[in-house]
Amino acid sequence: IDPLAVTMEVEMQDVSSTTMSVTTSQAKKRGAVQAFLRKIWKWIRVPIFLLILAMVCTAVRTLINYSIEILWDARLALLDLSDNHGVRYLLWILWGVVLLVISVTWTHYVTPLAAGSGIPEMKSTLSGIDLCGYLDFRTFVSKIGGLITAMASGLQMGADGPFVHIASILSNLLMKLPMFAFAENNETLRVKLLSAGCAVGIANNFGAPVGGVLFSVEVTSTYFSVSSLPINFFCAISGAMMLLVFRALLASDAQLEAQATSAGVGFDAEAFSNRHITAIFKVSYLDQGDFWELPIFMFLGVFLGVLGAFFVNLNARAVELRRKFYSYEKSLYTMPILVIVVTGLLTCPTAVGDFMSLPPKMALQDLFSGTPMDTEDPKLMKGLRGQDWNALGSPAAALVLFLITRLFLVAVSFTLP
């Protein structure tokens, strides 16, 4: 036996043993690191999902808002083409009819599942009933196109119900990504994240995260798990904050000047400090109020409760009449065109004043504004979207007419699917 060969063989075995030991140690370290990362990902994957959902919902909501404002400004510019009252009436009504026909056609032929507010269907989905195609991308596209054109047509409706549906669709689409497949395969977690979509949908509309959470608890859920509460609140507050930041960064100089005028502060178009994060419906209190005002607010609450009950009954009667005398299966466009023509006749700026034509959001901004509605100061008027609230002699008369007209038009508009 060659001593040298034996020595070399022993050394090779030692090296092999050492290499295997090092490899095993490295594999254990890699396994420990991977296990640690998996554990970290398990902790943060839901918050990351909620942040992405809030960001995407805010971007979509901002896109919808700006699209509606562009179409609305185009409608107002169309009126400037003529000084004749009859021509202005015709242009106003024709614009509304064209956009509403586009909305009905788009929704009907892309997918009819996007019709309506979407809240009843979300209640069914959160109850465990799987509505095929209701949360698909095709429904998402149909819902956005129909919502933008319907609201820009002047139809008296809000975006809160449709956007709850849109946010829930976005939540469902995010769960289909490979990184969030854990939620798609867990039915309990899936329902919680869809509920969070409902909450961020309301928060994105009004900048009110608490309202969004309460909406997801009381309206869209027949059974609400308490463990969903922190998820919904985190998503809603993230969406509300991102919406306020988006509004501050994307606001035009005219909007910033109107906000500054309404708040009674100076405005410098070149100063970035003017881009403050402010509430969507900012209230400027002129004083702290007095104790004797409390009974007035109590009466106001009772009156509005009665008025709300009256409106619900009015809407129910309007739906009954529509079902009795009209069927969408026979004629898809007759009822929508009739409603938008009546709406155009009552809301045209030529009829009574610009304040009658204001969309719901702009009207609310004027009502919450600190600028006196009867002001005749051109500078202060920049803080109001409707600059003729004094057209009937006093803002009170204008508000009464505005309230009665809107109650009727909203009730009629809600009869449309």
Coordinates of C-alpha atoms in Angstrom, one line a residue:
I1 CA 0.0 0.0 0.0
D2 CA 1.3 3.4 -1.0
P3 CA 1.4 5.6 2.1
L4 CA 1.1 8.7 -0.1
A5 CA -2.1 7.5 -1.8
V6 CA -3.6 6.7 1.6
T7 CA -2.8 10.1 2.9
M8 CA -4.3 11.8 -0.1
E9 CA -7.5 9.7 0.2
V10 CA -7.8 10.6 3.9
E11 CA -7.3 14.3 3.1
M12 CA -9.9 14.2 0.3
Q13 CA -12.5 12.6 2.6
D14 CA -11.8 15.3 5.2
V15 CA -12.3 18.0 2.6
S16 CA -15.5 16.4 1.3
S17 CA -16.8 16.1 4.9
T18 CA -15.9 19.7 5.6
T19 CA -17.6 20.9 2.3
M20 CA -20.8 18.9 3.1
S21 CA -20.8 20.4 6.6
V22 CA -20.5 23.9 5.2
T23 CA -23.2 23.3 2.6
T24 CA -25.6 21.9 5.2
S25 CA -24.9 24.9 7.5
Q26 CA -25.6 27.3 4.6
A27 CA -28.7 25.5 3.7
K28 CA -30.0 25.7 7.3
K29 CA -29.2 29.4 7.3
R30 CA -31.0 30.0 4.0
G31 CA -33.9 28.0 5.3
A32 CA -34.0 30.0 8.5
V33 CA -33.9 33.3 6.5
Q34 CA -36.6 32.1 4.2
A35 CA -38.8 31.0 7.1
F36 CA -38.3 34.4 8.7
L37 CA -39.2 36.2 5.5
R38 CA -42.3 34.1 5.0
K39 CA -43.3 34.9 8.6
I40 CA -42.7 38.6 8.0
W41 CA -44.7 38.4 4.7
K42 CA -47.5 36.7 6.5
W43 CA -47.7 39.6 8.9
I44 CA -47.5 42.4 6.4
R45 CA -49.3 40.9 3.3
V46 CA -52.8 42.1 4.4
P47 CA -51.7 45.7 5.2
I48 CA -49.8 45.9 1.9
F49 CA -52.9 44.6 0.0
L50 CA -55.0 47.3 1.8
L51 CA -52.5 50.1 1.0
I52 CA -52.4 49.1 -2.7
L53 CA -56.2 48.8 -2.8
A54 CA -56.5 52.3 -1.3
M55 CA -54.0 53.8 -3.7
V56 CA -55.6 52.2 -6.8
C57 CA -59.1 53.2 -5.7
T58 CA -58.0 56.8 -5.1
A59 CA -56.4 56.9 -8.6
V60 CA -59.5 55.6 -10.2
R61 CA -61.8 57.9 -8.2
T62 CA -59.6 60.9 -9.2
L63 CA -59.8 59.8 -12.9
I64 CA -63.6 59.6 -12.7
N65 CA -63.8 63.0 -11.0
Y66 CA -61.6 64.8 -13.5
S67 CA -63.4 63.1 -16.5
I68 CA -66.8 64.3 -15.2
E69 CA -65.5 67.8 -14.6
I70 CA -64.0 68.0 -18.1
L71 CA -67.3 66.9 -19.7
W72 CA -69.2 69.3 -17.4
D73 CA -67.0 72.3 -18.4
A74 CA -67.4 71.3 -22.0
R75 CA -71.2 71.5 -21.5
L76 CA -71.0 74.9 -20.0
A77 CA -68.7 76.1 -22.9
L78 CA -71.3 74.8 -25.3
L79 CA -73.9 77.2 -23.9
D80 CA -71.6 80.1 -24.7
L81 CA -71.9 79.5 -28.4
S82 CA -75.3 81.3 -28.5
D83 CA -77.1 84.0 -26.6
N84 CA -80.5 82.9 -27.7
H85 CA -82.4 81.3 -24.8
G86 CA -84.1 78.7 -27.1
V87 CA -80.8 77.6 -28.6
R88 CA -79.2 77.4 -25.2
Y89 CA -82.0 75.2 -23.9
L90 CA -81.7 73.0 -27.0
L91 CA -77.9 72.6 -26.6
W92 CA -78.2 71.9 -22.9
I93 CA -80.8 69.2 -23.3
L94 CA -79.2 67.7 -26.4
W95 CA -75.8 67.3 -24.6
G96 CA -77.5 65.4 -21.7
V97 CA -79.5 63.2 -24.1
V98 CA -76.4 62.2 -26.1
L99 CA -74.3 61.4 -23.0
L100 CA -77.1 59.4 -21.4
V101 CA -77.7 57.4 -24.5
I102 CA -73.9 56.7 -24.6
S103 CA -74.1 55.6 -20.9
V104 CA -77.1 53.3 -21.5
T105 CA -75.6 51.8 -24.6
W106 CA -72.2 51.2 -23.1
T107 CA -73.6 49.6 -20.0
H108 CA -76.1 47.4 -21.8
Y109 CA -73.7 46.1 -24.5
V110 CA -70.4 45.8 -22.5
T111 CA -72.2 44.0 -19.6
P112 CA -75.6 44.7 -18.0
L113 CA -74.2 43.5 -14.7
A114 CA -72.8 47.0 -14.2
A115 CA -76.4 48.5 -14.2
G116 CA -77.7 50.1 -10.9
S117 CA -75.8 51.2 -7.8
G118 CA -74.4 47.7 -7.1
I119 CA -75.0 47.8 -3.3
P120 CA -77.8 45.1 -3.3
E121 CA -75.5 42.8 -5.2
M122 CA -72.6 43.5 -2.9
K123 CA -74.8 42.5 0.1
S124 CA -75.5 39.2 -1.6
T125 CA -71.8 38.7 -2.4
L126 CA -70.7 39.4 1.2
S127 CA -73.4 37.0 2.4
G128 CA -71.6 34.2 0.5
I129 CA -73.6 34.2 -2.8
D130 CA -71.3 34.0 -5.8
L131 CA -72.8 36.2 -8.6
C132 CA -71.0 35.1 -11.7
G133 CA -69.2 38.0 -13.5
Y134 CA -70.3 40.6 -11.1
L135 CA -66.7 41.4 -9.9
D136 CA -64.9 40.9 -13.2
F137 CA -62.8 43.3 -15.2
R138 CA -65.4 43.6 -17.9
T139 CA -67.9 44.8 -15.3
F140 CA -65.3 47.3 -14.0
V141 CA -64.9 48.8 -17.5
S142 CA -68.7 49.0 -18.0
K143 CA -69.3 50.6 -14.6
I144 CA -66.7 53.3 -15.1
G145 CA -67.8 54.3 -18.6
G146 CA -71.5 54.3 -17.6
L147 CA -70.9 56.3 -14.4
I148 CA -68.8 59.0 -16.0
T149 CA -71.2 59.6 -18.9
A150 CA -74.4 59.4 -16.7
M151 CA -73.2 61.9 -14.2
A152 CA -71.8 64.2 -16.9
S153 CA -75.2 64.1 -18.6
G154 CA -76.7 65.9 -15.6
L155 CA -78.7 62.9 -14.3
Q156 CA -79.4 63.6 -10.6
M157 CA -77.5 60.7 -9.0
G158 CA -74.6 60.1 -6.6
A159 CA -71.4 58.2 -7.2
D160 CA -71.2 56.6 -3.8
G161 CA -73.1 53.4 -4.6
P162 CA -71.4 52.8 -8.0
F163 CA -68.0 53.4 -6.5
V164 CA -68.6 50.9 -3.7
H165 CA -69.1 48.4 -6.5
I166 CA -66.0 49.7 -8.4
A167 CA -63.8 49.4 -5.2
S168 CA -65.0 45.9 -4.6
I169 CA -64.2 44.9 -8.1
L170 CA -60.7 46.3 -7.6
S171 CA -60.3 44.3 -4.4
N172 CA -61.4 41.2 -6.2
L173 CA -59.0 41.8 -9.1
L174 CA -56.0 42.4 -6.8
M175 CA -56.7 39.1 -5.1
K176 CA -56.2 37.4 -8.4
L177 CA -52.5 38.5 -8.5
P178 CA -50.0 35.7 -7.7
M179 CA -48.7 37.7 -4.7
F180 CA -52.1 37.9 -3.1
A181 CA -53.3 34.4 -4.1
F182 CA -53.5 33.6 -0.3
A183 CA -56.6 35.8 -0.1
E184 CA -58.3 34.3 -3.2
N185 CA -58.0 30.8 -1.6
N186 CA -59.3 31.8 1.8
E187 CA -63.0 32.5 1.6
T188 CA -63.2 34.2 5.1
L189 CA -60.3 36.6 4.3
R190 CA -61.7 37.2 0.8
V191 CA -65.0 38.4 2.2
K192 CA -63.2 40.7 4.7
L193 CA -61.1 42.3 1.9
L194 CA -64.3 42.8 -0.2
S195 CA -65.9 44.5 2.8
A196 CA -62.8 46.7 3.0
G197 CA -63.4 47.6 -0.6
C198 CA -66.9 48.8 0.3
A199 CA -65.4 50.9 3.1
V200 CA -62.7 52.6 1.0
G201 CA -65.4 53.2 -1.7
I202 CA -67.3 55.5 0.6
A203 CA -64.1 57.0 2.1
N204 CA -62.9 58.0 -1.4
N205 CA -66.2 59.7 -2.1
F206 CA -66.5 61.9 1.0
G207 CA -63.1 61.7 2.6
A208 CA -64.8 60.2 5.6
P209 CA -63.1 56.9 6.8
V210 CA -65.4 56.5 9.8
G211 CA -68.4 56.8 7.6
G212 CA -66.9 54.2 5.2
V213 CA -66.5 51.7 8.0
L214 CA -70.0 52.3 9.3
F215 CA -71.3 51.9 5.8
S216 CA -69.5 48.6 5.4
V217 CA -70.9 47.4 8.8
E218 CA -74.5 48.6 8.5
V219 CA -75.4 48.6 4.8
T220 CA -73.4 46.0 2.9
S221 CA -73.1 43.3 5.5
T222 CA -75.8 41.0 6.7
Y223 CA -73.3 39.5 9.1
F224 CA -70.2 41.5 10.2
S225 CA -67.2 39.9 11.8
V226 CA -65.6 42.1 14.5
S227 CA -62.2 41.0 13.2
S228 CA -63.0 42.9 10.0
L229 CA -63.2 46.2 11.8
P230 CA -59.5 47.1 11.9
I231 CA -59.0 45.9 8.3
N232 CA -61.9 48.1 7.1
F233 CA -60.7 51.1 9.2
F234 CA -57.1 50.9 8.0
C235 CA -58.1 50.7 4.4
A236 CA -60.7 53.5 4.7
I237 CA -58.4 55.9 6.4
S238 CA -55.6 55.1 3.9
G239 CA -58.0 55.8 1.0
A240 CA -59.3 59.0 2.6
M241 CA -55.8 60.4 3.2
M242 CA -54.6 59.5 -0.3
L243 CA -57.6 61.3 -1.8
L244 CA -56.9 64.5 0.1
V245 CA -53.2 64.4 -1.0
F246 CA -54.2 63.8 -4.6
R247 CA -56.7 66.7 -4.5
A248 CA -54.0 69.0 -3.1
L249 CA -51.4 68.1 -5.7
L250 CA -53.8 68.1 -8.7
A251 CA -55.9 71.2 -7.8
S252 CA -55.9 73.9 -10.4
D253 CA -55.1 77.6 -9.6
A254 CA -58.8 78.4 -10.0
Q255 CA -59.8 75.8 -7.5
L256 CA -57.1 76.9 -5.1
E257 CA -58.2 80.5 -5.4
A258 CA -61.8 79.5 -4.7
Q259 CA -60.8 77.6 -1.6
A260 CA -58.7 80.5 -0.3
T261 CA -61.5 83.0 -1.0
S262 CA -64.0 80.8 0.8
A263 CA -61.7 80.5 3.8
G264 CA -61.0 84.2 3.8
V265 CA -57.3 84.0 3.3
G266 CA -54.9 85.4 0.6
F267 CA -53.9 83.5 -2.5
D268 CA -50.6 83.4 -4.4
A269 CA -50.7 81.2 -7.5
E270 CA -46.9 80.7 -7.4
A271 CA -46.7 79.6 -3.8
F272 CA -46.7 75.8 -3.3
S273 CA -47.8 76.4 0.3
N274 CA -51.3 77.1 -1.1
R275 CA -51.7 73.4 -1.8
H276 CA -53.0 72.5 1.7
I277 CA -54.6 69.2 2.5
T278 CA -58.2 70.2 3.2
A279 CA -61.5 68.4 3.7
I280 CA -63.6 67.8 0.6
F281 CA -66.5 69.7 2.1
K282 CA -64.7 72.2 4.3
V283 CA -66.8 74.2 6.8
S284 CA -65.7 77.6 8.0
Y285 CA -67.5 78.4 11.2
L286 CA -68.0 82.2 11.7
D287 CA -68.6 81.8 15.4
Q288 CA -68.9 79.0 18.1
G289 CA -72.7 79.1 18.3
D290 CA -74.9 79.6 21.3
F291 CA -76.9 77.3 23.6
W292 CA -80.3 78.6 22.3
E293 CA -79.5 77.2 18.9
L294 CA -79.7 73.6 20.1
P295 CA -83.5 73.4 19.8
I296 CA -83.3 74.6 16.3
F297 CA -80.8 71.9 15.4
M298 CA -83.1 69.3 17.1
F299 CA -86.0 70.5 15.0
L300 CA -83.8 70.4 11.9
G301 CA -82.9 66.7 12.7
V302 CA -86.6 65.8 13.1
F303 CA -87.6 67.7 9.9
L304 CA -84.9 66.0 7.9
G305 CA -85.8 62.6 9.2
V306 CA -89.5 63.1 8.1
L307 CA -88.2 64.5 4.8
G308 CA -86.0 61.4 4.3
A309 CA -89.0 59.1 5.0
F310 CA -91.1 61.1 2.5
F311 CA -88.3 60.8 -0.1
V312 CA -88.1 57.0 0.3
N313 CA -91.9 56.7 -0.1
L314 CA -91.8 59.0 -3.1
N315 CA -89.0 56.9 -4.7
A316 CA -90.9 53.7 -4.0
R317 CA -94.1 55.1 -5.7
A318 CA -92.0 56.3 -8.7
V319 CA -90.6 52.8 -9.1
E320 CA -94.1 51.2 -8.9
L321 CA -95.3 53.5 -11.6
R322 CA -92.4 52.8 -13.8
R323 CA -92.8 49.0 -13.4
K324 CA -96.5 49.3 -14.1
F325 CA -96.3 51.4 -17.3
Y326 CA -92.9 50.8 -18.7
S327 CA -90.6 47.8 -19.5
Y328 CA -86.9 48.1 -20.4
E329 CA -87.2 44.9 -22.4
K330 CA -89.5 46.6 -24.9
S331 CA -87.7 49.9 -25.1
L332 CA -84.2 50.5 -23.7
Y333 CA -84.0 54.3 -24.3
T334 CA -87.5 55.8 -23.9
M335 CA -87.5 56.2 -20.1
P336 CA -83.9 57.4 -19.8
I337 CA -84.4 60.0 -22.5
L338 CA -87.7 61.2 -20.9
V339 CA -86.0 61.6 -17.5
I340 CA -83.0 63.5 -18.9
V341 CA -85.2 65.8 -21.0
V342 CA -87.3 66.7 -17.9
T343 CA -84.0 67.1 -15.9
G344 CA -82.6 69.4 -18.6
L345 CA -85.7 71.5 -18.7
L346 CA -85.6 72.1 -14.9
T347 CA -81.8 72.5 -14.5
C348 CA -80.8 74.6 -17.5
P349 CA -79.0 77.8 -16.3
T350 CA -81.1 79.8 -18.7
A351 CA -84.3 78.9 -16.8
V352 CA -83.7 80.3 -13.3
G353 CA -80.0 80.6 -12.7
D354 CA -76.7 78.8 -12.7
F355 CA -77.3 77.4 -9.2
M356 CA -80.0 75.1 -10.6
S357 CA -77.6 73.3 -12.9
L358 CA -75.0 72.5 -10.2
P359 CA -74.1 68.8 -9.8
P360 CA -74.6 67.4 -6.3
K361 CA -70.9 67.8 -5.2
M362 CA -70.6 71.4 -6.4
A363 CA -73.9 72.3 -4.7
L364 CA -72.7 70.8 -1.4
Q365 CA -69.4 72.8 -1.7
D366 CA -71.4 76.0 -2.0
L367 CA -73.7 75.1 0.9
F368 CA -70.7 74.4 3.2
S369 CA -68.7 77.4 2.0
G370 CA -68.1 80.3 4.4
T371 CA -68.8 82.8 1.6
P372 CA -72.2 84.5 2.0
M373 CA -74.5 83.2 -0.7
D374 CA -76.1 86.6 -1.2
T375 CA -72.8 88.4 -1.8
E376 CA -72.4 90.7 -4.8
D377 CA -68.6 91.1 -4.4
P378 CA -67.0 89.7 -7.5
K379 CA -63.9 88.7 -5.5
L380 CA -66.0 86.7 -2.9
M381 CA -68.1 85.1 -5.7
K382 CA -65.0 83.2 -6.7
G383 CA -65.6 81.1 -3.6
L384 CA -69.0 79.9 -5.0
R385 CA -69.6 77.5 -7.9
G386 CA -73.1 78.9 -8.4
Q387 CA -72.7 82.7 -8.5
D388 CA -76.4 83.6 -8.6
W389 CA -77.9 82.2 -5.5
N390 CA -79.5 85.6 -5.1
A391 CA -81.3 85.4 -8.5
L392 CA -84.8 85.0 -7.0
G393 CA -84.3 87.9 -4.6
S394 CA -82.9 86.0 -1.7
P395 CA -80.8 82.8 -1.2
A396 CA -83.7 81.3 0.9
A397 CA -86.1 81.4 -2.0
A398 CA -83.4 79.8 -4.3
L399 CA -82.7 77.1 -1.7
V400 CA -86.4 76.2 -1.4
L401 CA -86.8 75.9 -5.2
F402 CA -83.5 74.0 -5.4
L403 CA -84.6 71.5 -2.6
I404 CA -88.1 70.8 -4.2
T405 CA -86.6 70.4 -7.7
R406 CA -83.8 68.1 -6.5
L407 CA -86.2 65.9 -4.4
F408 CA -88.3 65.3 -7.5
L409 CA -85.5 64.8 -9.9
V410 CA -83.5 62.4 -7.6
A411 CA -86.6 60.3 -7.0
V412 CA -87.3 60.0 -10.7
S413 CA -83.6 59.4 -11.6
F414 CA -83.4 56.6 -9.0
T415 CA -86.1 54.7 -10.9
L416 CA -83.6 54.1 -13.8
P417 CA -81.7 50.8 -13.4

